Structures are given as C-alpha cells and as structure tokens.
PDB file of C-alpha atoms and ligand atoms in Angstrom:
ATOM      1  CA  UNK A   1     125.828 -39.804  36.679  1.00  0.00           C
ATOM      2  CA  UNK A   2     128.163 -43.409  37.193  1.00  0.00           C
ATOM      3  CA  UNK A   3     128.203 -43.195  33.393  1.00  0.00           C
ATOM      4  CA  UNK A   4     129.062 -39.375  32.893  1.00  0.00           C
ATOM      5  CA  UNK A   5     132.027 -39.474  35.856  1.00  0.00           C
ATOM      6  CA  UNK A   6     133.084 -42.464  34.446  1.00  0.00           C
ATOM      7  CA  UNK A   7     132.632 -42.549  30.894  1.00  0.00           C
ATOM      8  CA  UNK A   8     130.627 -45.623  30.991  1.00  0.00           C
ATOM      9  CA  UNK A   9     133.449 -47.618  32.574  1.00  0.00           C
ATOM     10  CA  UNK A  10     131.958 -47.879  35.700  1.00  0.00           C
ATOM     11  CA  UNK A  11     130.110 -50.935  34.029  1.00  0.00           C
ATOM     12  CA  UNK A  12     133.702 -52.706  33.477  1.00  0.00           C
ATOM     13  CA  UNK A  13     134.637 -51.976  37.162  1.00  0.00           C
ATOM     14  CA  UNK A  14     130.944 -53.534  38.358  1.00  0.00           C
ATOM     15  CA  UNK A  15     132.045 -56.662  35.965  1.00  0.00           C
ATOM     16  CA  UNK A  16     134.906 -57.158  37.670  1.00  0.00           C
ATOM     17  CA  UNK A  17     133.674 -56.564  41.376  1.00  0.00           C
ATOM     18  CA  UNK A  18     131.774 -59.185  40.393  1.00  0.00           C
ATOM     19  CA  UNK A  19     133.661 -61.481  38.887  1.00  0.00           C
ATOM     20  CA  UNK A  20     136.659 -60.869  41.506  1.00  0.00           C
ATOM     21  CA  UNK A  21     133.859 -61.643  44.398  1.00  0.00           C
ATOM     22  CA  UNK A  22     133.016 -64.922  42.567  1.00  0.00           C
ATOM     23  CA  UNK A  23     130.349 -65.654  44.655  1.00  0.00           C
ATOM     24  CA  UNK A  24     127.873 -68.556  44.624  1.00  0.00           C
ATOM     25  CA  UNK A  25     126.182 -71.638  46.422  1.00  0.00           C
ATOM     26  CA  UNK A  26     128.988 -74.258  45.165  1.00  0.00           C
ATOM     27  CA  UNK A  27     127.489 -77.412  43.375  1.00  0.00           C
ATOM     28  CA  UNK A  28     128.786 -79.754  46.888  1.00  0.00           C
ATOM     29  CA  UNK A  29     127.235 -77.102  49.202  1.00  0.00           C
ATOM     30  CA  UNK A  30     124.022 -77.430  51.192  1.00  0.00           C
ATOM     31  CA  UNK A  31     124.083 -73.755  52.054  1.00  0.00           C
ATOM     32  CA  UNK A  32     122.907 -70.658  49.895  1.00  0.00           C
ATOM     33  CA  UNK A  33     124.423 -67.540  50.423  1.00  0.00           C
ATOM     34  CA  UNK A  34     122.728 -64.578  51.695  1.00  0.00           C
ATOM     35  CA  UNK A  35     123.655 -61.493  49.511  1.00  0.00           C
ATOM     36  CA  UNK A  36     123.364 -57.997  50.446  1.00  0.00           C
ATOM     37  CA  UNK A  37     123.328 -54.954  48.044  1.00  0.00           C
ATOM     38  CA  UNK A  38     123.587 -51.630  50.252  1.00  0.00           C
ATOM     39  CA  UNK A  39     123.022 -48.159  48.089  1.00  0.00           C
ATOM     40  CA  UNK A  40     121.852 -50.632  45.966  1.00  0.00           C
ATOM     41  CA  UNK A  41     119.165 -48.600  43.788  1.00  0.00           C
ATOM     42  CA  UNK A  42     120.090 -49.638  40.210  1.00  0.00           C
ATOM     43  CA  UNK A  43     120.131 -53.264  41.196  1.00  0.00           C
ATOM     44  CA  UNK A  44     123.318 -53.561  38.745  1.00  0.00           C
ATOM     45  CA  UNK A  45     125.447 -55.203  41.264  1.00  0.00           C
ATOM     46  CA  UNK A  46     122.303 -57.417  42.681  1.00  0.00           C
ATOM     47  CA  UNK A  47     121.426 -58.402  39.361  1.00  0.00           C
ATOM     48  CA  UNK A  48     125.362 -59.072  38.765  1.00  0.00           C
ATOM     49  CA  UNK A  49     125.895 -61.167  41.518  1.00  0.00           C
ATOM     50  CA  UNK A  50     122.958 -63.388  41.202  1.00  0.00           C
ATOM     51  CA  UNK A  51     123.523 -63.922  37.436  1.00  0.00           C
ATOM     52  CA  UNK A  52     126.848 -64.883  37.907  1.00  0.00           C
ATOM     53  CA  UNK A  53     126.213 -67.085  40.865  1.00  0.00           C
ATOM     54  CA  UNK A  54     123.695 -68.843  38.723  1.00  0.00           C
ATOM     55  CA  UNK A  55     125.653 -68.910  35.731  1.00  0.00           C
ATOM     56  CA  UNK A  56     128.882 -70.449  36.748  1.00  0.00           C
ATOM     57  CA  UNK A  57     127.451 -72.177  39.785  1.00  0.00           C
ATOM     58  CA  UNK A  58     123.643 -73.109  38.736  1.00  0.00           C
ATOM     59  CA  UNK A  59     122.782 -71.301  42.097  1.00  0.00           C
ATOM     60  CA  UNK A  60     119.239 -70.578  41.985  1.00  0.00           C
ATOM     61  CA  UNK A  61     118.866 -70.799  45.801  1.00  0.00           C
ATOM     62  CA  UNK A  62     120.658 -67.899  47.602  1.00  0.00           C
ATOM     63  CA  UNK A  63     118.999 -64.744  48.447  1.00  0.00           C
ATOM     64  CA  UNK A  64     119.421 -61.448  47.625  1.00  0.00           C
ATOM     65  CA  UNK A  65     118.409 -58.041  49.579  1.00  0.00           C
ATOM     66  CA  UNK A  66     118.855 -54.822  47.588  1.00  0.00           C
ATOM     67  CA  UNK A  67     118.838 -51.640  50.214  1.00  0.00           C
ATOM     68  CA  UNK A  68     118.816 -48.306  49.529  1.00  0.00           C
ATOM     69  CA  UNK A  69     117.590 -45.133  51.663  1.00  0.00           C
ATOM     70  CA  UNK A  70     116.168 -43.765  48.674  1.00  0.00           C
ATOM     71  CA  UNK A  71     112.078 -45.315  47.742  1.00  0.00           C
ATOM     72  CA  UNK A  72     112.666 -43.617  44.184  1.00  0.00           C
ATOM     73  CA  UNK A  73     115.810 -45.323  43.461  1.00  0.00           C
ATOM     74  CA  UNK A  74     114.541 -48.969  45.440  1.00  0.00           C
ATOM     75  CA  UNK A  75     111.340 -47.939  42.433  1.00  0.00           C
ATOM     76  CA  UNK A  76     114.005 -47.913  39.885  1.00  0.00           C
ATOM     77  CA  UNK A  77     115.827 -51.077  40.793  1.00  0.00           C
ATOM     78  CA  UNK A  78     112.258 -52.929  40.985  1.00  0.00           C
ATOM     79  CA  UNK A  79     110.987 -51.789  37.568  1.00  0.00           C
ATOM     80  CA  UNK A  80     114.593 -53.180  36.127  1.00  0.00           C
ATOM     81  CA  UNK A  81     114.129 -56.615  38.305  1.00  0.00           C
ATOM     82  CA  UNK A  82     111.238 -57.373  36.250  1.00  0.00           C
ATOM     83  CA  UNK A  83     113.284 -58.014  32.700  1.00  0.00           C
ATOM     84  CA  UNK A  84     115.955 -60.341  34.779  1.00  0.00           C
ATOM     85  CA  UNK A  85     115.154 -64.080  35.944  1.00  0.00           C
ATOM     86  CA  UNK A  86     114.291 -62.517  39.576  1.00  0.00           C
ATOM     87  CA  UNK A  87     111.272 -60.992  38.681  1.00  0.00           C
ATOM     88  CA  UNK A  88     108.725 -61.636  41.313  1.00  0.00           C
ATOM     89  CA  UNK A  89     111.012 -64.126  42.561  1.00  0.00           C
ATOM     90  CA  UNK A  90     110.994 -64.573  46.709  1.00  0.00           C
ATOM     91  CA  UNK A  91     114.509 -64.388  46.372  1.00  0.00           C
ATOM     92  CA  UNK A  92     115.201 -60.762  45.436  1.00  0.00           C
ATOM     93  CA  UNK A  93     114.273 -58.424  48.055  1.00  0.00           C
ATOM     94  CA  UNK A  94     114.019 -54.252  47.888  1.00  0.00           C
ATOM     95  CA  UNK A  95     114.409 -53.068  51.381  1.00  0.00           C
ATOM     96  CA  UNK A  96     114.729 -49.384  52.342  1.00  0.00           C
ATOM     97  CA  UNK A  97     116.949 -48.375  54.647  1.00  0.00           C
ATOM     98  CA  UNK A  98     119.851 -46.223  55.866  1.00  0.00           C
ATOM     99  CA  UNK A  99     123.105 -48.080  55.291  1.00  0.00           C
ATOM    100  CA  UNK A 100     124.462 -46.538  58.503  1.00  0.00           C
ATOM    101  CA  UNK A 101     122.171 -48.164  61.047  1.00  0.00           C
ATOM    102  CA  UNK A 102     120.308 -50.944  59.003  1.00  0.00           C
ATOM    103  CA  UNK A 103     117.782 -51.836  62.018  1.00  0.00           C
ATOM    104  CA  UNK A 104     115.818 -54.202  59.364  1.00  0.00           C
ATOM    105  CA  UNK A 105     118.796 -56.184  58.979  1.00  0.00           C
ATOM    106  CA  UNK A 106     119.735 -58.578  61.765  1.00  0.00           C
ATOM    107  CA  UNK A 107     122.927 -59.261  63.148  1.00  0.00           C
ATOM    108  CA  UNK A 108     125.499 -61.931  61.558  1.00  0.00           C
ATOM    109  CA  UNK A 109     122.850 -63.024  58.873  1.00  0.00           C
ATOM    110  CA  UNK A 110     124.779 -61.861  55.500  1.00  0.00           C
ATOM    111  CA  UNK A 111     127.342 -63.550  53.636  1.00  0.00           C
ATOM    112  CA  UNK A 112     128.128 -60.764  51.588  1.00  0.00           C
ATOM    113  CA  UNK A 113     127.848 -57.182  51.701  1.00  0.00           C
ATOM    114  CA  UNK A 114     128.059 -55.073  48.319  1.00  0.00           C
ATOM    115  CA  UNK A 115     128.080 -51.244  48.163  1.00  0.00           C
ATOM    116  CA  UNK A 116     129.006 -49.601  44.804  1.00  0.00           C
ATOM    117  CA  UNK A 117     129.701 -46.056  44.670  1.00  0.00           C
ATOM    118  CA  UNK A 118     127.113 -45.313  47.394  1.00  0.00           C
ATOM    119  CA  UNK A 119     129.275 -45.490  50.766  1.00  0.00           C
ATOM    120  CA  UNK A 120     130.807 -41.929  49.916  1.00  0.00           C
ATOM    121  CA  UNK A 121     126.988 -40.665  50.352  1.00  0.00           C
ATOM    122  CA  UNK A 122     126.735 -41.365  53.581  1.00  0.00           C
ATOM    123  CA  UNK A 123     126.887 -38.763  56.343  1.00  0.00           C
ATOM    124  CA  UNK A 124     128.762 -41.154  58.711  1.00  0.00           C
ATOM    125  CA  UNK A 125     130.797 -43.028  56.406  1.00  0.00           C
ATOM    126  CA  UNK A 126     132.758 -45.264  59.770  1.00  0.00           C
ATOM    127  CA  UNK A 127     129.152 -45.923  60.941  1.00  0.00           C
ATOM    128  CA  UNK A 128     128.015 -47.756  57.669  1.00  0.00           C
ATOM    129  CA  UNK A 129     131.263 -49.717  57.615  1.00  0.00           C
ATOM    130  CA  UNK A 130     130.357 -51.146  61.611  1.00  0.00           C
ATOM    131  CA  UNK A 131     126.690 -51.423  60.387  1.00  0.00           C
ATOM    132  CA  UNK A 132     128.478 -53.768  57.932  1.00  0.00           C
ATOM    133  CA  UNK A 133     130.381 -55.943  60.481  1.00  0.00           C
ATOM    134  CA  UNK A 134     127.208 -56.244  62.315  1.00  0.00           C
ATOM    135  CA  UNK A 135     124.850 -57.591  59.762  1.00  0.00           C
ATOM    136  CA  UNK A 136     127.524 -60.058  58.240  1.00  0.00           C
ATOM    137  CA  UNK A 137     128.159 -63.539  59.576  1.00  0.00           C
ATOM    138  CA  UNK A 138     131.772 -64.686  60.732  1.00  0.00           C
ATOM    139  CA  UNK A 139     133.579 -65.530  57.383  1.00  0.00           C
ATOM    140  CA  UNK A 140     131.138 -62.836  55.630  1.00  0.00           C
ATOM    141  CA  UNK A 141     132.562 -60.752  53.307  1.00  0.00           C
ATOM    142  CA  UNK A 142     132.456 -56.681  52.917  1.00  0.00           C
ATOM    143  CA  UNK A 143     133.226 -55.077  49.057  1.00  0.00           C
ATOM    144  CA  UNK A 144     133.509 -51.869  48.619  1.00  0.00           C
ATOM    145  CA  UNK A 145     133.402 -50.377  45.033  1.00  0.00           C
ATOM    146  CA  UNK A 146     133.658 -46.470  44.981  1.00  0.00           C
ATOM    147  CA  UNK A 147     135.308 -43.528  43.478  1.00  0.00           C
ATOM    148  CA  UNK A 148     138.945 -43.173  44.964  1.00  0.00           C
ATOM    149  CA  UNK A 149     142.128 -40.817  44.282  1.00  0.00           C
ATOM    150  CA  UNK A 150     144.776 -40.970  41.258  1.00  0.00           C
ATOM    151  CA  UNK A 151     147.930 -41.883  42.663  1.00  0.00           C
ATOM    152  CA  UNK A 152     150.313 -40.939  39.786  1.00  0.00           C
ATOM    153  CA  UNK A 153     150.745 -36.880  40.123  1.00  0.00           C
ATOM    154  CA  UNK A 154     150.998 -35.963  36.469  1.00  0.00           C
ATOM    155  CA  UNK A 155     147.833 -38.959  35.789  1.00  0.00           C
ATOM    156  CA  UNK A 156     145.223 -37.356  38.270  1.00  0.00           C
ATOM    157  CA  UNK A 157     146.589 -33.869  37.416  1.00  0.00           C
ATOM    158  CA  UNK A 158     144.590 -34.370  33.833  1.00  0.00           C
ATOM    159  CA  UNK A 159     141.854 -36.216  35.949  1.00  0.00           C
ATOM    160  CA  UNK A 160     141.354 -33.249  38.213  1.00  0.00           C
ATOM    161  CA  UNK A 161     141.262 -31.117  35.354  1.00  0.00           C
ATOM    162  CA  UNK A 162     138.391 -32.998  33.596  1.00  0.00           C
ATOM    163  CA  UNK A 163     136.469 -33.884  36.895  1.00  0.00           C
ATOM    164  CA  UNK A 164     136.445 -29.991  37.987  1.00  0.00           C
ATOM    165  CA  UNK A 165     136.137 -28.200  34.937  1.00  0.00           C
ATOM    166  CA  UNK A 166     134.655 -30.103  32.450  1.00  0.00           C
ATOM    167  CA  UNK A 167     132.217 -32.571  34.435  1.00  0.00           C
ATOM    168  CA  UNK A 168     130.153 -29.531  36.279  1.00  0.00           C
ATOM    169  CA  UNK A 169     129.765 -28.279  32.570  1.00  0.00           C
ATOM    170  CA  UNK A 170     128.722 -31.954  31.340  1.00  0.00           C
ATOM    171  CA  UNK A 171     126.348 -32.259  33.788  1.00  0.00           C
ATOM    172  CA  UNK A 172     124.993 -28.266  32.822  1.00  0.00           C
ATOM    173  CA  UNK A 173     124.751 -29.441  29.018  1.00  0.00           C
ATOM    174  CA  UNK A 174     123.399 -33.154  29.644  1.00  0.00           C
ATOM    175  CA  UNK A 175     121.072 -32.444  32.536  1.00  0.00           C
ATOM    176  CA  UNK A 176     120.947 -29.240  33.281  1.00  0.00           C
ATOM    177  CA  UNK A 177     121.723 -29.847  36.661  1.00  0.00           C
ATOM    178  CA  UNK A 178     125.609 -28.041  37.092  1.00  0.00           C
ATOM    179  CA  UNK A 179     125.143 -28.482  41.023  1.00  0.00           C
ATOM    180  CA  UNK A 180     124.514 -32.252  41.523  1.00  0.00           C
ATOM    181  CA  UNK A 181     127.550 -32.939  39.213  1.00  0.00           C
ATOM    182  CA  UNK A 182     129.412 -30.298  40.603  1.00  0.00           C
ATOM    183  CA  UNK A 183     128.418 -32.039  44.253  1.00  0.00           C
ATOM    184  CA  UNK A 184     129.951 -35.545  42.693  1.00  0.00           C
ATOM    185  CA  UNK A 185     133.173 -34.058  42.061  1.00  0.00           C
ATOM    186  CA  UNK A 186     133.566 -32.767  45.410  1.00  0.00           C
ATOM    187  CA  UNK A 187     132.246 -35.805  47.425  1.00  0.00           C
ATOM    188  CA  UNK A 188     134.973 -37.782  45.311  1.00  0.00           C
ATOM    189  CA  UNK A 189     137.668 -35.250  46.515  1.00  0.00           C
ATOM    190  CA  UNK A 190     136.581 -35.446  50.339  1.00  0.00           C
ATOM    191  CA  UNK A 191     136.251 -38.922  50.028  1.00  0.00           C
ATOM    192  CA  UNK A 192     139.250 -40.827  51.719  1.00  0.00           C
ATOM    193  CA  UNK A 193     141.705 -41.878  49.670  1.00  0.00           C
ATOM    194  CA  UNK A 194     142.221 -45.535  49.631  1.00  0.00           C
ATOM    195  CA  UNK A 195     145.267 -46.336  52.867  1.00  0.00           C
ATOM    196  CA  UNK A 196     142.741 -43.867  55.108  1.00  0.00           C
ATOM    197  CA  UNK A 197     139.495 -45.827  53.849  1.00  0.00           C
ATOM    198  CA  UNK A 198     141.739 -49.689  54.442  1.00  0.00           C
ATOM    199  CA  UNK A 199     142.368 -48.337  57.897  1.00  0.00           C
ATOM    200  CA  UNK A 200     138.297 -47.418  58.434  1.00  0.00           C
ATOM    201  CA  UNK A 201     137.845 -50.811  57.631  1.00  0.00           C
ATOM    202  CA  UNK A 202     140.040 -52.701  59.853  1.00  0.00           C
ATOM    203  CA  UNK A 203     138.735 -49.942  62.693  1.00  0.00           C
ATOM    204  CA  UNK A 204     135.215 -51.408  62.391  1.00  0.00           C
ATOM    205  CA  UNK A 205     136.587 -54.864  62.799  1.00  0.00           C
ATOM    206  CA  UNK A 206     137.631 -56.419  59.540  1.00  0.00           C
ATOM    207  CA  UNK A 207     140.409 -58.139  58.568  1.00  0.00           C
ATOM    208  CA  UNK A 208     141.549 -56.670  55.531  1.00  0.00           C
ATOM    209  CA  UNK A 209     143.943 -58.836  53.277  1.00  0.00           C
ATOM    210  CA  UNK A 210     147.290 -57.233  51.705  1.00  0.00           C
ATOM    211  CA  UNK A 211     146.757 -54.146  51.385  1.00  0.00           C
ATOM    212  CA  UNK A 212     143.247 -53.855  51.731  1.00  0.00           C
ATOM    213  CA  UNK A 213     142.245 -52.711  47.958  1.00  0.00           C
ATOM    214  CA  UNK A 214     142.670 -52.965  44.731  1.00  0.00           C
ATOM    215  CA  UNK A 215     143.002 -49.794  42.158  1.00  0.00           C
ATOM    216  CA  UNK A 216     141.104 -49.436  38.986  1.00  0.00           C
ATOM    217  CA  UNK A 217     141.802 -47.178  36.149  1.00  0.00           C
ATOM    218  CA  UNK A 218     144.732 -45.815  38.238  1.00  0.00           C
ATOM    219  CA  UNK A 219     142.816 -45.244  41.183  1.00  0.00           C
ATOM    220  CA  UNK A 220     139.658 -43.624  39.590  1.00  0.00           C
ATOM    221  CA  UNK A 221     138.049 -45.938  41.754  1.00  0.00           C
ATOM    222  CA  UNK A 222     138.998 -48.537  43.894  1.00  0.00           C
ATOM    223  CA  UNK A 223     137.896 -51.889  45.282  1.00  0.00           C
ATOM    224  CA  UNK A 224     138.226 -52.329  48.922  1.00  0.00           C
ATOM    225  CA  UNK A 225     137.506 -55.721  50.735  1.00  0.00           C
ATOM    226  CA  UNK A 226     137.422 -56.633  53.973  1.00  0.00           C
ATOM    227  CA  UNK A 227     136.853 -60.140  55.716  1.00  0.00           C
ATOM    228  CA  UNK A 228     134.713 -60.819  59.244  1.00  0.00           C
ATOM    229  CA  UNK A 229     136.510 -63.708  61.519  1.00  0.00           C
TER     230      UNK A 229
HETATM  231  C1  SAM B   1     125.385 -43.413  42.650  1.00  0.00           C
HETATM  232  S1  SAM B   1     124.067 -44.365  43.300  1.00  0.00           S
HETATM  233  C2  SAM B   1     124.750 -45.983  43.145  1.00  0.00           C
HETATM  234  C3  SAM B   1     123.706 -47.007  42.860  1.00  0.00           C
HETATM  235  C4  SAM B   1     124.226 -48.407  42.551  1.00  0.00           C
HETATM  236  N1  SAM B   1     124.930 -48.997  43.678  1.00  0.00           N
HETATM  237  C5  SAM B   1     125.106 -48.400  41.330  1.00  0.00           C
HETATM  238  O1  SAM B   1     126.316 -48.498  41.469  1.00  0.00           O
HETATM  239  O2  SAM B   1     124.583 -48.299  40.223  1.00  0.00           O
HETATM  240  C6  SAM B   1     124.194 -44.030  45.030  1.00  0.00           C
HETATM  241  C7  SAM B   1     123.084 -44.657  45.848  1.00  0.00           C
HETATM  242  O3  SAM B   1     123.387 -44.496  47.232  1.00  0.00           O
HETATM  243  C8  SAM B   1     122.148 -44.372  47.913  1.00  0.00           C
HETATM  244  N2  SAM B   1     122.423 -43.868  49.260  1.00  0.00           N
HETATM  245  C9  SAM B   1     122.918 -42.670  49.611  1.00  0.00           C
HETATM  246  N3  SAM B   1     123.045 -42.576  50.954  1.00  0.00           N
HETATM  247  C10 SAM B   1     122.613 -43.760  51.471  1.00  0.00           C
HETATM  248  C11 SAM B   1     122.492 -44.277  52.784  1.00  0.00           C
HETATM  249  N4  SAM B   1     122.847 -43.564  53.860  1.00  0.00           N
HETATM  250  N5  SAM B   1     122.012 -45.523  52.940  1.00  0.00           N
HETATM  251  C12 SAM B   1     121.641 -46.265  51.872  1.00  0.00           C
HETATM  252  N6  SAM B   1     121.738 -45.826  50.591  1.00  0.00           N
HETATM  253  C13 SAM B   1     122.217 -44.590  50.393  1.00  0.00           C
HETATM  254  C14 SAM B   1     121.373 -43.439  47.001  1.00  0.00           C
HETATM  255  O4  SAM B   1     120.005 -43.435  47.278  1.00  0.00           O
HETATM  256  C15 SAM B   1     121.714 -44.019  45.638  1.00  0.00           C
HETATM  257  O5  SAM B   1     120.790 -45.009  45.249  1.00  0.00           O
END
C-alpha cells in the first residue's frame, strides 16, 4: 500500500528518516543505543537504522525492538530479518504490542523511538505520542514519519485528485481490495496536518525544535521530531 500511495517513494523518505536521525553507538562511546521501531511490521526502518548505525559507526552493539499490534505483520518483519545481518541475532527483537499503551516497554529505557506511517492507525493518536515520552529516556528522541497535507493549493489540488479518484481504483485493479485503499485515503485526510500534529507533540511533553517538522514531497508526508529533556 506505502508503495501504491506513494509511488514507491516512500522508500526515499525512509532513506532519509534515516539518514537525518543518524543514529549510532559513536566509536568513543561506551553506551549502545536502545532503538525502538513502533508500527514497525516491515522492519524497513529497523533494518535501516541498524544498518546505518553499523555502517557509518561499526555499531554492532545497540539493540533494536520492532513493535507492532499486528502478529501477521511482526511474521512479516521476522521472515525479512532473516536475509539481513540480524538474523537470529539477540539484538533484534519482535514485540507485539499496542503503540498506545506499550505495557511491555518500561519507562525511560529507549533512546529512540521510530514510527513510520503507522501513528495515523491508531485510535488514540495523543495517547501513542505520551506512550512515547514514557518509554524514552531524557535526551531520547521521538521521529515521526507519516502521510501529511499539501500545503501549496493548486499542488495538493492534483494530489487530492489522484489520492481520491484514482488510488481507490488502483487499489480495485491491483488488489482487488477498493475499500482498504479507499480507507488510506481518508485516514490521510483526517490525519492532522503537520502545525496541529507539532502541537500534539509538545502536549505530550516534547520539546520540539523549529518548527517541529520537516515536509517531504511538498508535504505528502512529513517528518516530525520531537526531543525528551
Ligand atoms: C502501513 S504499515 C507501516 C509499516 C512500517 N512502519 C513501514 O513503514 O513499512 C502500518 C503498521 O501500523 C501497525 N499498527 C496499526 N495500529 C497500531 C497500534 N495501535 N499499535 C502498533 N502498531 C499499529 C499495523 O499493524 C501496520 O504494521
């Protein structure tokens, strides 16, 4: 679905979440990071983040815990962990849970908290982003990758036209499933565009630098980031 909404560039915004995150157990560091991937199914931003952290850092110490409220999707993520250099490596973890409560995960123990286009699922969106405070340790970061809104008028008047009419058709012809895509486009339209979703982080604590996001592709999606003191 990332790669029908998207066109496939979803992958290019993932690269550069990750890149922009530049994350890893520096070379003069004793201390390994603790990662967190919520809605984390694919494992493309766990894998990400651990390859880069490896590759520019030669971090092969800090952890990594993929969660996801879906077992089929946590399945999915698994089955792709065994072609990377985590396979059945005590480092990777596949944890399910509900991003909104997270009772596995213990207070101020992450470094870093991931979620890529899997926030604007949830039923309480402001209760996964204090879930996300909670389980992050002072100085711990929270990114946010997700589908946001166009902000030039004429721009997201041919984006509205594509995601309404033609993506509910794609998703007929490709999957035979018009509802699910049909559901995408409309979770994308009640999602909160990106001041509203700055402001729901700073609300559940964070202290969000700038202006609290960054837009990609005009504002297809955005990156939001937010910092725990
Ligand atoms: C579009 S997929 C994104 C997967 C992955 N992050 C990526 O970008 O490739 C959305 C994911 O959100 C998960 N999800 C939905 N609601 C959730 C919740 N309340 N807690 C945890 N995960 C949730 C789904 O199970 C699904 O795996």
């Amino acid at each position: 679905m990332n790669d029908v909404m998207s066109m496939g560039i979803h992958r290019l915004w993932k690269k550069h979440l990750i890149e922009k995150l530049d994350c890893g157990k520096r070379p003069n560091s004793q201390e390994p990071l603790n990662f967190l991937d919520v809605a984390g199914g694919t494992g493309d931003i766990a894998f990400g983040l651990l390859d880069h952290a490896r590759l520019k850092y030669g971090d092969v110490e800090s952890t990594m815990t993929v969660a996801d409220i879906n077992p089929d999707m946590l399945a999915e993520g698994q089955k792709r962990c065994l072609s990377t250099p985590y396979a059945h490596s005590p480092r990777i973890n596949f944890l399910e849970q509900n991003g909104e409560i997270m009772d596995k995960i213990p207070d101020n123990s992450k470094d870093v908290y991931t979620i890529a286009f899997g926030i604007r699922n949830f039923t309480n969106i402001q209760a996964g982003l204090n879930t996300a405070y909670r389980v992050l340790k002072p100085g711990g970061i929270f990114a946010c990758l997700e589908f946001s809104q166009v902000e030039e008028p004429a721009l997201d008047y041919i984006y509205q036209a594509y995601s309404f009419s033609l993506l509910p058709m794609m998703g007929q012809l490709i999957a035979n499933d018009r509802d699910s895509y049909q559901y995408l486009v409309e979770s994308i339209r009640k999602f909160p565009n990106q001041e509203t979703f700055a402001n729901m982080i700073r609300k559940a604590g964070f202290y969000v630098p700038g202006k609290g996001y960054e837009n990609l592709t005009f504002g297809v999606a955005a990156i939001h980031i937010g910092v725990k003191l």
